[in-house]
Amino acid sequence: MDPDEYVEAVLSLVERVPPGCVVTYGAVADALAEASGRCSARQVGTIMARHGGGVPWHRVVNAAGRVAPSQPAEARRRLLAEGVPMRGEAVDLRRCAWPPS
């Protein structure tokens, strides 16, 4: 899988995250690792920052449940509107993590 195909695969996977659920950068990387030969949560974060505006970017969080650092207030607003459970400033991953397949 070339770099452009990997970007498309990441964005396609993020588009499938249902409302009210979230996925971590690492889970996205893990789900695509075998097909892509890559497995980097950081790389997924870079893709989301550069190309994720057209997908539900707010549904991708870090391993601690923290929202995107570039627009935390907007991400939190969108997640709360979808009914995503929060624990303080972080998403409650035990209750709403979506397992990509």
PDB file of C-alpha atoms in Angstrom:
ATOM      1  CA  MET A   1       0.000   0.000   0.000  1.00  0.00           C
ATOM      2  CA  ASP A   2       1.527   3.310  -1.058  1.00  0.00           C
ATOM      3  CA  PRO A   3       1.261   6.454   1.129  1.00  0.00           C
ATOM      4  CA  ASP A   4      -1.773   7.864  -0.704  1.00  0.00           C
ATOM      5  CA  GLU A   5      -3.589   4.548  -0.392  1.00  0.00           C
ATOM      6  CA  TYR A   6      -2.803   4.513   3.324  1.00  0.00           C
ATOM      7  CA  VAL A   7      -4.284   7.983   3.752  1.00  0.00           C
ATOM      8  CA  GLU A   8      -7.436   6.811   1.974  1.00  0.00           C
ATOM      9  CA  ALA A   9      -7.609   3.654   4.111  1.00  0.00           C
ATOM     10  CA  VAL A  10      -7.336   5.687   7.332  1.00  0.00           C
ATOM     11  CA  LEU A  11     -10.026   8.126   6.222  1.00  0.00           C
ATOM     12  CA  SER A  12     -12.294   5.308   5.053  1.00  0.00           C
ATOM     13  CA  LEU A  13     -12.002   3.539   8.393  1.00  0.00           C
ATOM     14  CA  VAL A  14     -12.732   6.750  10.320  1.00  0.00           C
ATOM     15  CA  GLU A  15     -15.834   7.337   8.170  1.00  0.00           C
ATOM     16  CA  ARG A  16     -17.229   4.031   9.478  1.00  0.00           C
ATOM     17  CA  VAL A  17     -17.047   4.994  13.175  1.00  0.00           C
ATOM     18  CA  PRO A  18     -20.690   5.229  14.260  1.00  0.00           C
ATOM     19  CA  PRO A  19     -22.088   8.304  16.017  1.00  0.00           C
ATOM     20  CA  GLY A  20     -21.752   7.967  19.775  1.00  0.00           C
ATOM     21  CA  CYS A  21     -18.559   5.925  19.467  1.00  0.00           C
ATOM     22  CA  VAL A  22     -14.867   6.724  19.216  1.00  0.00           C
ATOM     23  CA  VAL A  23     -11.737   4.971  18.013  1.00  0.00           C
ATOM     24  CA  THR A  24      -8.162   5.571  19.092  1.00  0.00           C
ATOM     25  CA  TYR A  25      -5.330   6.498  16.759  1.00  0.00           C
ATOM     26  CA  GLY A  26      -3.622   3.267  17.788  1.00  0.00           C
ATOM     27  CA  ALA A  27      -6.688   1.130  17.017  1.00  0.00           C
ATOM     28  CA  VAL A  28      -6.833   2.627  13.522  1.00  0.00           C
ATOM     29  CA  ALA A  29      -3.129   1.898  13.014  1.00  0.00           C
ATOM     30  CA  ASP A  30      -3.523  -1.664  14.326  1.00  0.00           C
ATOM     31  CA  ALA A  31      -6.562  -2.351  12.119  1.00  0.00           C
ATOM     32  CA  LEU A  32      -4.637  -1.332   8.997  1.00  0.00           C
ATOM     33  CA  ALA A  33      -1.229  -2.760   9.954  1.00  0.00           C
ATOM     34  CA  GLU A  34      -1.381  -6.040   8.076  1.00  0.00           C
ATOM     35  CA  ALA A  35      -2.687  -4.558   4.825  1.00  0.00           C
ATOM     36  CA  SER A  36      -0.489  -1.472   4.932  1.00  0.00           C
ATOM     37  CA  GLY A  37       2.753  -2.644   6.498  1.00  0.00           C
ATOM     38  CA  ARG A  38       2.513   0.362   8.827  1.00  0.00           C
ATOM     39  CA  CYS A  39       1.499   0.530  12.476  1.00  0.00           C
ATOM     40  CA  SER A  40       1.946   4.005  13.894  1.00  0.00           C
ATOM     41  CA  ALA A  41      -0.648   5.855  15.928  1.00  0.00           C
ATOM     42  CA  ARG A  42       1.400   9.009  15.387  1.00  0.00           C
ATOM     43  CA  GLN A  43       1.167   8.596  11.618  1.00  0.00           C
ATOM     44  CA  VAL A  44      -2.619   8.206  11.883  1.00  0.00           C
ATOM     45  CA  GLY A  45      -2.713  11.427  13.917  1.00  0.00           C
ATOM     46  CA  THR A  46      -0.721  13.245  11.245  1.00  0.00           C
ATOM     47  CA  ILE A  47      -3.084  11.991   8.553  1.00  0.00           C
ATOM     48  CA  MET A  48      -6.091  13.129  10.554  1.00  0.00           C
ATOM     49  CA  ALA A  49      -4.565  16.565  11.114  1.00  0.00           C
ATOM     50  CA  ARG A  50      -3.741  17.046   7.435  1.00  0.00           C
ATOM     51  CA  HIS A  51      -6.605  15.251   5.679  1.00  0.00           C
ATOM     52  CA  GLY A  52      -9.339  14.503   8.222  1.00  0.00           C
ATOM     53  CA  GLY A  53     -11.580  17.541   7.770  1.00  0.00           C
ATOM     54  CA  GLY A  54     -14.073  15.649   5.608  1.00  0.00           C
ATOM     55  CA  VAL A  55     -14.575  12.722   7.990  1.00  0.00           C
ATOM     56  CA  PRO A  56     -15.821  12.587  11.603  1.00  0.00           C
ATOM     57  CA  TRP A  57     -12.377  13.538  12.953  1.00  0.00           C
ATOM     58  CA  HIS A  58     -13.815  14.250  16.403  1.00  0.00           C
ATOM     59  CA  ARG A  59     -14.438  10.501  16.857  1.00  0.00           C
ATOM     60  CA  VAL A  60     -10.704   9.754  16.870  1.00  0.00           C
ATOM     61  CA  VAL A  61      -9.024  10.150  20.263  1.00  0.00           C
ATOM     62  CA  ASN A  62      -5.731   9.221  21.870  1.00  0.00           C
ATOM     63  CA  ALA A  63      -5.213   6.151  24.053  1.00  0.00           C
ATOM     64  CA  ALA A  64      -6.176   8.123  27.171  1.00  0.00           C
ATOM     65  CA  GLY A  65      -9.440   9.288  25.572  1.00  0.00           C
ATOM     66  CA  ARG A  66      -8.236  12.846  24.966  1.00  0.00           C
ATOM     67  CA  VAL A  67      -9.733  14.653  21.977  1.00  0.00           C
ATOM     68  CA  ALA A  68      -7.898  16.209  19.047  1.00  0.00           C
ATOM     69  CA  PRO A  69      -5.511  18.875  20.353  1.00  0.00           C
ATOM     70  CA  SER A  70      -6.091  21.182  17.395  1.00  0.00           C
ATOM     71  CA  GLN A  71      -9.782  21.818  18.161  1.00  0.00           C
ATOM     72  CA  PRO A  72     -10.561  20.420  21.609  1.00  0.00           C
ATOM     73  CA  ALA A  73     -13.645  22.544  22.318  1.00  0.00           C
ATOM     74  CA  GLU A  74     -15.239  21.706  18.967  1.00  0.00           C
ATOM     75  CA  ALA A  75     -14.401  18.000  19.283  1.00  0.00           C
ATOM     76  CA  ARG A  76     -15.851  17.878  22.788  1.00  0.00           C
ATOM     77  CA  ARG A  77     -18.997  19.738  21.673  1.00  0.00           C
ATOM     78  CA  ARG A  78     -19.569  17.285  18.810  1.00  0.00           C
ATOM     79  CA  LEU A  79     -18.948  14.233  20.974  1.00  0.00           C
ATOM     80  CA  LEU A  80     -21.320  15.433  23.686  1.00  0.00           C
ATOM     81  CA  ALA A  81     -23.979  16.147  21.042  1.00  0.00           C
ATOM     82  CA  GLU A  82     -23.647  12.504  19.932  1.00  0.00           C
ATOM     83  CA  GLY A  83     -24.021  11.259  23.510  1.00  0.00           C
ATOM     84  CA  VAL A  84     -20.435  10.098  23.952  1.00  0.00           C
ATOM     85  CA  PRO A  85     -19.810   9.506  27.673  1.00  0.00           C
ATOM     86  CA  MET A  86     -17.041  11.577  29.190  1.00  0.00           C
ATOM     87  CA  ARG A  87     -14.925  11.214  32.320  1.00  0.00           C
ATOM     88  CA  GLY A  88     -13.785  14.719  33.082  1.00  0.00           C
ATOM     89  CA  GLU A  89     -12.028  16.027  29.975  1.00  0.00           C
ATOM     90  CA  ALA A  90     -11.567  12.594  28.408  1.00  0.00           C
ATOM     91  CA  VAL A  91     -13.861  10.164  26.636  1.00  0.00           C
ATOM     92  CA  ASP A  92     -14.884   7.105  28.652  1.00  0.00           C
ATOM     93  CA  LEU A  93     -13.293   4.546  26.342  1.00  0.00           C
ATOM     94  CA  ARG A  94     -14.677   1.585  28.267  1.00  0.00           C
ATOM     95  CA  ARG A  95     -18.199   2.657  27.360  1.00  0.00           C
ATOM     96  CA  CYS A  96     -17.867   3.891  23.774  1.00  0.00           C
ATOM     97  CA  ALA A  97     -14.726   2.554  22.065  1.00  0.00           C
ATOM     98  CA  TRP A  98     -15.532   1.189  18.618  1.00  0.00           C
ATOM     99  CA  PRO A  99     -13.452  -1.810  17.554  1.00  0.00           C
ATOM    100  CA  PRO A 100     -12.450  -1.415  13.907  1.00  0.00           C
ATOM    101  CA  SER A 101     -12.357  -4.580  11.893  1.00  0.00           C
TER     102      SER A 101
END
